[in-house]
XYZ file of C-alpha atoms in Angstrom:
659
model
C 94.054 43.486 64.390
C 91.122 45.790 64.887
C 89.722 44.600 61.576
C 89.255 41.171 63.141
C 86.548 42.571 65.418
C 82.944 42.090 64.413
C 80.374 44.531 65.742
C 77.534 43.485 67.994
C 74.029 44.804 67.431
C 71.682 44.115 70.309
C 72.203 41.377 72.851
C 74.702 38.547 72.490
C 74.415 37.992 68.759
C 76.996 35.753 67.163
C 77.772 33.743 64.069
C 78.950 30.190 63.613
C 80.065 28.152 60.634
C 77.250 26.470 58.695
C 77.322 22.734 59.024
C 77.788 21.316 55.537
C 76.207 17.895 55.981
C 72.835 19.504 56.649
C 72.795 21.373 53.351
C 70.905 18.536 51.676
C 68.180 18.775 54.295
C 67.411 22.363 53.400
C 67.997 22.478 49.646
C 64.344 21.978 48.781
C 63.299 24.816 51.052
C 65.817 27.136 49.460
C 64.008 26.596 46.170
C 60.649 27.157 47.818
C 59.474 23.719 48.974
C 59.774 21.710 52.148
C 60.491 17.993 51.775
C 58.211 15.371 53.280
C 59.752 12.963 55.734
C 59.119 9.234 55.773
C 55.899 10.019 57.615
C 53.715 11.783 55.000
C 51.925 13.924 57.566
C 55.090 15.701 58.586
C 57.312 18.258 56.869
C 60.957 18.954 57.636
C 62.671 22.180 58.374
C 64.288 25.020 56.572
C 67.236 27.253 57.432
C 67.656 24.762 60.210
C 71.173 24.611 61.674
C 72.238 28.138 60.892
C 71.135 29.469 64.222
C 73.574 32.321 64.689
C 74.104 35.513 62.720
C 76.906 37.990 62.181
C 74.676 40.503 63.943
C 71.363 40.350 65.696
C 68.857 40.302 62.857
C 65.845 41.358 64.884
C 65.441 42.880 68.315
C 61.975 41.984 69.548
C 60.627 44.452 72.088
C 57.010 43.494 72.746
C 54.249 44.887 70.549
C 56.212 47.351 68.435
C 58.766 44.849 67.192
C 58.645 41.356 65.642
C 60.289 39.178 63.017
C 58.884 36.940 60.304
C 60.192 34.292 57.927
C 58.427 33.296 54.731
C 58.102 29.581 53.967
C 56.288 27.068 51.759
C 55.464 23.503 52.758
C 54.737 20.501 50.571
C 52.702 18.889 53.349
C 49.365 19.857 54.839
C 50.004 19.342 58.536
C 52.554 21.048 60.772
C 52.822 20.144 64.436
C 55.862 22.153 65.550
C 57.687 25.294 64.486
C 61.050 26.324 65.932
C 62.974 29.579 66.081
C 66.477 30.200 67.374
C 66.062 32.916 70.007
C 68.394 34.734 72.366
C 66.804 36.644 75.227
C 67.984 38.841 78.051
C 64.376 39.010 79.207
C 63.778 36.727 82.169
C 59.983 37.066 82.124
C 57.348 37.502 79.468
C 56.024 35.410 76.600
C 57.468 34.113 73.339
C 54.637 34.358 70.828
C 54.661 32.546 67.461
C 52.018 32.671 64.745
C 51.657 31.226 61.262
C 49.897 33.724 58.974
C 48.965 33.847 55.327
C 49.630 37.615 55.228
C 52.589 38.852 57.205
C 51.042 42.210 58.138
C 47.520 40.966 58.891
C 47.063 39.211 62.214
C 43.521 38.244 61.229
C 45.028 35.759 58.741
C 46.570 33.720 61.583
C 46.079 29.983 61.097
C 48.174 28.814 64.065
C 49.080 30.472 67.359
C 51.430 29.387 70.146
C 52.690 31.051 73.323
C 55.447 29.956 75.688
C 56.284 31.462 79.084
C 59.883 32.732 79.180
C 60.247 32.136 82.920
C 59.050 28.535 82.555
C 61.634 28.001 79.817
C 64.331 29.050 82.270
C 64.398 32.833 81.950
C 67.076 34.642 79.984
C 69.013 32.347 77.698
C 69.458 31.140 74.149
C 68.679 28.218 71.848
C 66.027 26.649 69.653
C 62.535 27.317 71.008
C 59.962 24.752 69.844
C 56.383 26.043 69.558
C 53.560 23.471 69.359
C 51.100 24.577 66.641
C 49.346 21.454 65.239
C 48.167 23.384 62.171
C 46.442 22.295 58.958
C 48.155 24.114 56.071
C 47.712 24.081 52.306
C 50.593 22.548 50.400
C 52.595 24.832 48.081
C 51.108 27.946 49.694
C 53.139 30.841 51.022
C 53.032 31.320 54.798
C 54.839 33.488 57.330
C 56.178 32.434 60.686
C 55.886 35.521 62.926
C 57.621 35.707 66.312
C 57.466 38.417 68.952
C 58.042 38.696 72.701
C 55.234 40.119 74.818
C 55.706 41.977 78.095
C 59.393 41.145 78.014
C 61.735 42.689 80.549
C 64.460 42.988 77.933
C 65.293 42.460 74.287
C 64.838 39.203 72.440
C 66.922 38.460 69.364
C 65.747 36.081 66.639
C 69.019 34.947 65.174
C 69.614 33.998 61.576
C 72.015 34.077 58.681
C 73.487 36.892 56.599
C 75.296 34.771 54.032
C 74.102 34.254 50.477
C 71.553 31.441 50.068
C 70.508 31.139 46.429
C 66.746 30.948 46.041
C 66.037 31.520 49.719
C 62.732 33.075 50.715
C 62.817 36.484 52.440
C 62.670 37.427 56.075
C 60.627 40.338 57.417
C 61.195 42.799 60.234
C 58.440 44.623 62.101
C 59.815 47.743 63.751
C 57.409 50.636 64.181
C 59.980 53.247 65.313
C 62.469 52.336 62.564
C 60.530 50.974 59.576
C 57.053 52.252 60.434
C 55.781 48.675 60.291
C 56.811 45.614 58.270
C 59.892 45.560 56.045
C 60.733 42.627 53.765
C 64.442 41.830 53.599
C 64.232 40.985 49.898
C 66.347 43.765 48.402
C 69.957 44.822 48.887
C 71.587 45.227 51.329
C 69.190 42.902 53.154
C 68.552 40.300 50.460
C 70.816 37.715 52.096
C 69.296 38.107 55.567
C 67.288 35.082 56.695
C 66.013 33.948 60.071
C 66.818 30.596 61.626
C 63.641 28.552 61.840
C 62.449 24.981 61.459
C 59.193 23.202 60.649
C 58.555 19.909 62.450
C 62.206 19.256 63.359
C 62.802 15.642 64.281
C 65.545 13.079 64.493
C 68.965 14.528 63.705
C 67.343 17.942 63.175
C 65.796 18.124 66.629
C 67.522 20.488 69.025
C 67.844 17.742 71.629
C 70.034 15.777 69.223
C 72.456 18.681 68.877
C 72.373 20.028 72.445
C 70.920 23.321 71.154
C 67.472 23.497 72.780
C 66.736 26.774 74.581
C 68.570 26.942 77.890
C 68.960 29.447 80.656
C 72.534 30.602 80.084
C 74.204 33.415 82.057
C 74.590 36.441 79.771
C 78.348 36.474 80.350
C 78.671 33.118 78.585
C 76.922 34.487 75.507
C 79.295 37.382 74.819
C 81.692 35.327 72.696
C 80.964 33.984 69.222
C 82.436 30.525 69.868
C 83.388 28.492 72.930
C 85.575 25.578 71.868
C 86.448 23.066 69.172
C 85.606 19.574 68.038
C 87.725 17.874 65.408
C 89.036 14.662 63.905
C 92.338 15.737 62.340
C 90.753 16.439 58.967
C 87.741 18.562 59.883
C 87.162 21.083 62.660
C 83.865 22.395 64.057
C 83.200 25.216 66.487
C 81.300 24.691 69.713
C 78.815 27.491 70.377
C 78.420 29.078 73.831
C 75.003 27.408 74.035
C 76.479 23.964 73.376
C 79.260 24.611 75.891
C 76.930 25.593 78.734
C 76.959 22.888 81.371
C 79.329 20.741 79.303
C 82.972 19.817 79.845
C 85.671 18.215 77.754
C 86.529 14.643 78.555
C 90.007 15.205 80.068
C 92.869 15.596 77.608
C 90.611 15.352 74.561
C 88.293 17.248 72.230
C 85.311 15.061 73.067
C 82.569 17.039 74.806
C 80.703 15.575 77.789
C 77.149 16.976 77.674
C 75.091 17.847 80.766
C 73.088 14.603 80.455
C 76.276 12.518 80.370
C 76.321 11.819 76.636
C 79.412 12.543 74.582
C 79.585 14.740 71.499
C 82.476 14.492 69.042
C 83.470 14.665 65.387
C 83.967 11.069 64.246
C 86.813 10.068 61.974
C 85.964 10.942 58.373
C 82.830 12.869 59.352
C 82.109 16.529 58.732
C 79.316 16.866 61.283
C 79.519 16.332 65.061
C 77.582 13.437 66.522
C 76.077 12.825 69.963
C 76.722 9.341 71.331
C 76.379 7.539 74.666
C 79.321 7.862 77.033
C 81.869 5.162 76.304
C 81.092 5.018 72.580
C 84.010 3.127 70.970
C 84.646 5.724 68.270
C 84.735 8.594 70.739
C 86.808 6.557 73.196
C 89.350 5.852 70.459
C 89.588 9.573 69.701
C 90.106 10.345 73.397
C 92.915 7.806 73.596
C 94.538 9.212 70.450
C 94.514 12.757 71.883
C 95.996 11.553 75.146
C 98.714 9.638 73.293
C 99.528 12.729 71.219
C 99.951 14.845 74.339
C 102.098 12.151 75.922
C 104.336 12.058 72.825
C 105.599 15.541 73.715
C 106.014 17.663 76.800
C 103.411 19.684 78.672
C 104.858 22.796 80.352
C 103.610 24.164 83.638
C 104.602 24.039 87.289
C 101.086 23.497 88.691
C 98.215 21.204 87.797
C 96.193 24.209 86.637
C 98.996 25.456 84.392
C 99.503 22.012 82.892
C 95.773 21.614 82.279
C 95.698 24.980 80.493
C 98.751 24.021 78.425
C 97.142 20.728 77.400
C 93.969 22.492 76.353
C 95.968 25.077 74.400
C 97.970 22.394 72.586
C 94.853 20.398 71.697
C 93.171 23.525 70.332
C 96.261 24.483 68.326
C 96.261 20.992 66.866
C 92.658 21.358 65.651
C 93.280 24.849 64.273
C 96.203 23.470 62.240
C 95.006 21.958 58.981
C 96.484 18.878 57.276
C 98.205 21.167 54.729
C 99.858 23.242 57.491
C 97.573 26.277 57.332
C 96.605 27.401 60.819
C 93.336 29.225 61.404
C 93.616 32.080 63.862
C 90.302 30.857 65.268
C 87.398 28.812 63.928
C 84.946 31.552 63.094
C 84.214 33.922 60.239
C 86.939 36.473 59.596
C 89.370 34.571 61.833
C 89.243 31.376 59.760
C 92.336 32.236 57.709
C 96.038 31.607 58.195
C 98.186 34.567 59.339
C 101.978 34.162 59.094
C 102.535 35.726 62.529
C 99.965 33.600 64.381
C 101.064 30.403 62.690
C 104.769 31.143 63.215
C 104.299 31.418 66.972
C 102.223 28.222 66.930
C 104.995 26.412 65.066
C 107.447 27.375 67.800
C 105.012 26.240 70.507
C 104.714 22.865 68.780
C 108.481 22.614 68.327
C 109.242 23.492 71.940
C 106.819 20.824 73.216
C 108.136 18.067 70.975
C 105.424 18.054 68.309
C 107.801 18.383 65.406
C 105.416 17.103 62.738
C 102.857 19.857 63.367
C 105.598 22.483 63.656
C 107.233 21.600 60.352
C 103.864 21.333 58.598
C 103.202 24.997 59.463
C 106.678 26.073 58.360
C 106.236 24.261 55.070
C 102.862 25.932 54.486
C 104.462 29.334 55.034
C 107.196 28.313 52.599
C 104.621 27.424 49.942
C 102.602 30.615 50.392
C 105.536 33.033 50.245
C 105.119 35.484 47.379
C 107.759 35.557 44.597
C 109.257 38.797 45.930
C 109.895 37.211 49.349
C 106.923 38.691 51.239
C 103.622 37.219 52.430
C 99.993 38.172 52.171
C 98.474 39.382 55.422
C 96.486 36.139 55.538
C 95.531 33.292 53.238
C 92.586 30.981 52.785
C 93.050 27.701 54.589
C 93.331 25.778 51.335
C 96.380 27.872 50.425
C 94.729 29.309 47.328
C 95.579 32.905 48.215
C 94.258 35.858 50.184
C 90.523 36.144 50.846
C 90.429 39.842 49.951
C 92.543 42.845 49.058
C 93.909 43.492 52.537
C 97.377 45.057 52.359
C 100.239 42.604 52.784
C 102.278 42.975 55.983
C 106.078 43.168 56.127
C 106.378 41.807 59.662
C 105.921 38.273 58.273
C 109.478 38.605 56.951
C 110.580 38.579 60.567
C 108.111 36.097 62.028
C 108.744 33.315 59.536
C 112.596 33.245 59.681
C 112.428 33.520 63.481
C 110.080 30.514 63.641
C 112.334 28.473 61.351
C 115.355 29.289 63.524
C 113.491 28.345 66.713
C 112.310 25.114 65.118
C 115.930 24.369 64.155
C 117.003 24.787 67.772
C 114.372 22.327 69.031
C 113.996 19.854 66.159
C 115.239 16.260 66.369
C 118.630 15.852 64.733
C 117.882 13.037 62.300
C 116.514 15.095 59.434
C 117.021 18.598 60.774
C 119.825 19.588 58.387
C 118.011 18.308 55.301
C 114.728 19.989 56.200
C 116.513 23.230 57.017
C 118.103 23.221 53.576
C 114.620 22.836 52.092
C 113.460 25.900 54.028
C 116.552 27.983 53.363
C 115.369 29.532 50.046
C 112.369 30.888 51.961
C 114.705 32.425 54.543
C 116.919 33.934 51.857
C 114.070 35.634 49.995
C 112.519 36.903 53.235
C 115.785 38.265 54.652
C 116.917 39.853 51.400
C 113.611 41.694 51.108
C 113.762 42.804 54.750
C 117.349 44.048 54.414
C 116.562 45.950 51.211
C 113.540 47.614 52.840
C 115.622 49.529 55.404
C 115.947 53.248 54.795
C 118.859 55.592 55.476
C 117.980 55.553 59.192
C 118.157 51.751 59.217
C 114.381 51.450 59.701
C 111.758 49.584 57.658
C 109.042 51.508 55.828
C 105.725 52.501 57.355
C 103.379 49.547 56.944
C 100.480 47.708 58.572
C 101.529 45.461 61.453
C 99.700 43.197 63.874
C 97.097 45.922 64.444
C 96.340 45.447 60.733
C 96.001 49.155 60.141
C 98.604 51.284 58.331
C 101.027 53.621 60.045
C 102.437 56.762 58.421
C 105.916 56.264 59.923
C 107.931 53.160 60.905
C 106.405 51.222 63.793
C 108.027 49.323 66.644
C 106.264 46.040 65.906
C 107.619 45.599 62.391
C 111.044 46.984 63.348
C 111.497 44.667 66.332
C 110.360 41.477 64.645
C 112.388 42.184 61.487
C 115.435 42.549 63.716
C 114.728 39.107 65.127
C 114.167 37.693 61.644
C 117.409 39.129 60.256
C 119.421 37.786 63.185
C 117.731 34.404 62.801
C 118.394 34.400 59.050
C 122.062 35.230 59.544
C 122.509 32.336 61.933
C 120.647 29.947 59.631
C 122.960 31.070 56.830
C 125.931 30.274 59.053
C 124.785 26.754 59.949
C 123.823 25.914 56.358
C 127.124 27.096 54.906
C 126.179 30.436 53.307
C 128.739 32.848 54.832
C 128.096 35.671 52.355
C 124.377 35.647 53.151
C 125.194 35.598 56.844
C 127.478 38.610 56.565
C 124.947 40.571 54.519
C 122.118 39.972 56.974
C 124.282 40.615 60.033
C 125.136 44.013 58.581
C 121.449 44.738 57.944
C 120.542 43.632 61.481
C 123.223 45.938 62.908
C 121.823 48.887 60.939
C 118.303 48.101 62.118
C 119.415 47.725 65.742
C 121.105 51.122 65.548
C 118.015 52.654 63.988
C 115.816 51.310 66.777
C 118.262 52.574 69.393
C 118.449 56.030 67.848
C 114.813 56.610 66.915
C 112.638 54.426 69.183
C 114.620 54.208 72.429
C 114.418 57.951 73.271
C 110.622 57.665 73.066
C 110.474 54.669 75.398
C 109.950 52.412 72.366
C 106.554 53.868 71.563
C 104.470 52.718 68.612
C 105.897 55.019 65.919
C 109.042 57.092 65.470
C 107.037 60.314 65.269
C 105.817 59.806 68.856
C 102.217 60.590 67.876
C 100.658 57.189 68.422
C 101.372 56.370 72.025
C 102.607 53.161 73.543
C 102.343 49.720 71.990
C 102.391 46.276 73.567
C 104.795 45.271 70.777
C 107.581 46.822 72.862
C 107.804 43.245 74.146
C 109.043 42.050 70.725
C 112.421 43.523 71.686
C 112.633 40.964 74.511
C 113.275 37.212 74.425
C 112.506 34.935 72.738
C 112.646 37.317 69.762
C 115.550 39.572 70.666
C 118.042 40.053 73.463
C 116.569 42.907 75.473
C 118.411 46.246 75.385
C 119.360 47.604 78.801
C 116.593 50.222 78.893
C 113.785 47.860 77.851
C 112.739 46.843 81.367
C 111.602 50.361 82.253
C 109.898 50.804 78.903
C 107.957 47.551 79.328
C 106.848 48.496 82.843
C 105.726 51.940 81.698
C 103.920 50.522 78.673
C 102.158 47.839 80.706
C 100.968 50.421 83.227
C 99.691 52.680 80.435
C 97.773 49.884 78.702
C 96.383 48.117 81.784
C 92.614 48.310 82.200
C 90.374 47.719 85.251
C 89.553 44.126 84.250
C 93.251 43.273 84.577
C 94.141 42.895 80.915
C 95.830 45.278 78.515
C 94.795 46.851 75.246
C 97.125 46.774 72.223
C 98.095 50.424 72.587
C 96.955 53.852 73.717
C 96.900 55.562 70.329
C 94.351 58.380 70.736
C 92.776 57.313 67.439
C 91.922 53.826 68.694
C 89.071 53.185 71.112
C 89.469 49.668 72.477
C 86.302 48.359 74.085
C 87.833 45.159 75.432
C 91.218 44.010 76.615
C 93.105 41.497 74.492
C 94.611 38.253 75.700
C 97.463 38.032 73.127
C 98.748 41.490 73.993
C 98.459 40.729 77.698
C 100.344 37.478 77.125
C 103.086 39.407 75.273
C 104.170 40.794 78.620
C 104.104 37.417 80.365
C 106.362 35.926 77.686
C 108.741 38.912 77.743
C 108.999 38.987 81.537
C 109.568 35.229 81.637
C 112.351 35.698 79.099
C 114.038 38.508 81.033
C 113.961 36.729 84.388
C 111.097 38.701 85.955
C 109.168 35.568 86.862
C 106.926 37.174 89.479
C 105.518 39.610 86.934
C 105.101 36.833 84.386
C 103.333 34.641 86.948
C 100.804 37.370 87.727
C 99.879 37.697 84.061
C 99.666 33.921 83.674
C 97.322 33.790 86.665
C 95.131 36.424 85.009
C 95.000 34.439 81.776
C 94.092 31.245 83.604
C 91.354 33.057 85.526
C 89.799 34.317 82.293
C 89.406 31.057 80.442
C 85.838 30.194 79.507
C 83.606 27.424 80.836
C 85.499 24.824 78.773
C 88.922 26.057 79.860
C 89.616 27.740 76.508
C 91.425 31.057 76.052
C 89.485 33.835 74.284
C 90.793 36.625 72.105
C 89.265 39.366 74.241
C 87.841 40.039 77.700
C 84.985 42.512 78.071
C 84.704 45.162 80.771
C 82.736 42.788 83.005
C 85.467 40.153 82.775
C 83.663 37.829 80.356
C 85.392 35.978 77.497
C 84.572 37.851 74.291
C 85.074 37.638 70.529
C 86.389 34.194 69.484
C 87.293 31.268 71.724
C 89.864 29.748 71.497
C 92.404 32.031 69.827
C 95.471 30.203 68.530
C 97.871 33.092 69.104
C 97.032 33.297 72.804
C 97.271 29.519 73.140
C 100.763 29.580 71.623
C 101.933 32.460 73.799
C 100.725 30.735 76.966
C 102.524 27.514 76.035
C 105.772 29.402 75.335
C 105.491 31.419 78.555
C 104.966 28.300 80.654
C 107.834 26.658 78.794
C 110.165 29.488 79.823
C 108.921 29.597 83.418
C 109.088 25.825 83.753
C 112.124 24.862 81.692
C 114.293 27.938 81.349
C 114.884 30.546 78.649
C 113.938 29.885 75.045
C 116.918 30.491 72.722
C 117.169 33.946 71.142
C 118.637 34.550 67.666
C 122.186 35.867 68.193
C 122.810 39.518 67.394
C 125.934 40.781 65.573
C 128.861 42.129 67.579
C 129.716 44.802 65.040
C 129.220 47.620 65.822
C 130.076 47.202 69.525
C 127.774 48.119 72.364
C 125.365 45.206 72.192
C 124.229 43.753 75.536
C 126.523 41.104 76.969
C 125.668 37.642 75.627
C 123.821 38.994 72.602
C 126.650 38.624 70.080
C 127.677 35.871 67.773
C 131.182 35.872 66.399
């Protein structure tokens, strides 16, 4: 999991997905020329609509620091230049110049200054500088931006992805570079600033709700803030776009501060801003409301039900037509993990959205490897893993568990037939899991949901494989495969004994060697994954206390080798789900209240919460959405079924056995 984090450099720098329909608008710039608009005296923009970077590209600190972007125009007159800026300075001046030589201010042909306080103070967005400059067509120029007398750092955001033929960006940093540095060689060759020349129409920031705004710094910590979608395409909402906006209730249509609506029309790949009441947007709102009404919405209070609705709508947009489910809609999260998607499938199944649930299960069936295991994550088109990340054995528990839970909740009409279709997936997964157990009854050391390797068996993989083996055995029973059922029951019994012998004496810590501290995955031994052993309640309380941080959330573990900067909402939600499943509703309610209090301005659940209590990383995170839905389902409607454990050998907790 730690590999999902992206570092921050400077203030509030983030990245968002490039918007594909605007590629045509910038292609000519990428080859060195700006295209004339219908009005010959104007030229359109370049690198427009890639306003946010993986990291802050430039930190502008008054006179010793600036940024520059090279450009060429096919037209002779430029009236406006724009740069996407983020500032934690509340006073000072944004200063833009067009020069013919980047390092020589005497070659300035256009100069523009804007007062930061008059723009609203600290904030983020596209800043439009009036220049009204006469330029020479097909001549190289440089747009130079700095902040003068600023009270804090200003970031000129950009793009770090490959753009074939793109012109270079420059950085002026006296302490670091000694002056100007062109980002035209590796590792900087793909670094380009976000800027625009004479943006108008659909390119203007007003049309996309991205003009510079005064936004509280806490809202800018996260990379994303919400989702728009049409069932075929999904788009992330940036924190800037979310500021001052709200969702139209029970929908993924955004109501902007001026009252307009913004949504992703059917068949479109780019969001569109329309007047409130637009028929296309209204139809999408009605469709979302009908979809929610077709199932159940858990929650005992209006606030809980509102959060559950928002979580379900976000899960729906993260789930692709082919059944792949993105962990979140941003960068390294935009892949499908078996564990995240398995929990989402159960959330859909438990709330009556069987189509979405089975679509995920079927995707996991299709992406299972021939040996019965799964890649750590796959591209959303199902074509395979995005990189060489080590595969993760815990999927062999998550997937069978999700199929079993779906079976418990699915409508009866086609349940048996669909289960038979999924059974070969269960068989390969369970056989591999059973064969992986060593002489102690434990699985091998392997990466788990932390996505880093362990040198000895870990509690996360052990606990979820136990659930998967029990689930597989029961699926074998109901589908008429008694020999499979017996084989997997025996393996589950060995694994349960191994956990009891090697993890229980340590309070179910992260690894059997006791060197890696406590782990929030202790909760995987509780419902709805497993029937809790008698000593689990104390272990969960002790683990929660050890992992709790001042902002009220927990970190994944207290391994001395891991330095967690933020608390994590999935791991915090683990405890809510486990306590709801073991009848400790008061404890579960307190965690649910914390989760609800740490949603963002759109009511979405983030992956992380920073030390100041702000939503951080990606928003929304599908795993947290699923866990909240399942927790509210247990608190509202009673326990979620747990895969039955074997009775042989004896000593299992009462009610945990299946004869």
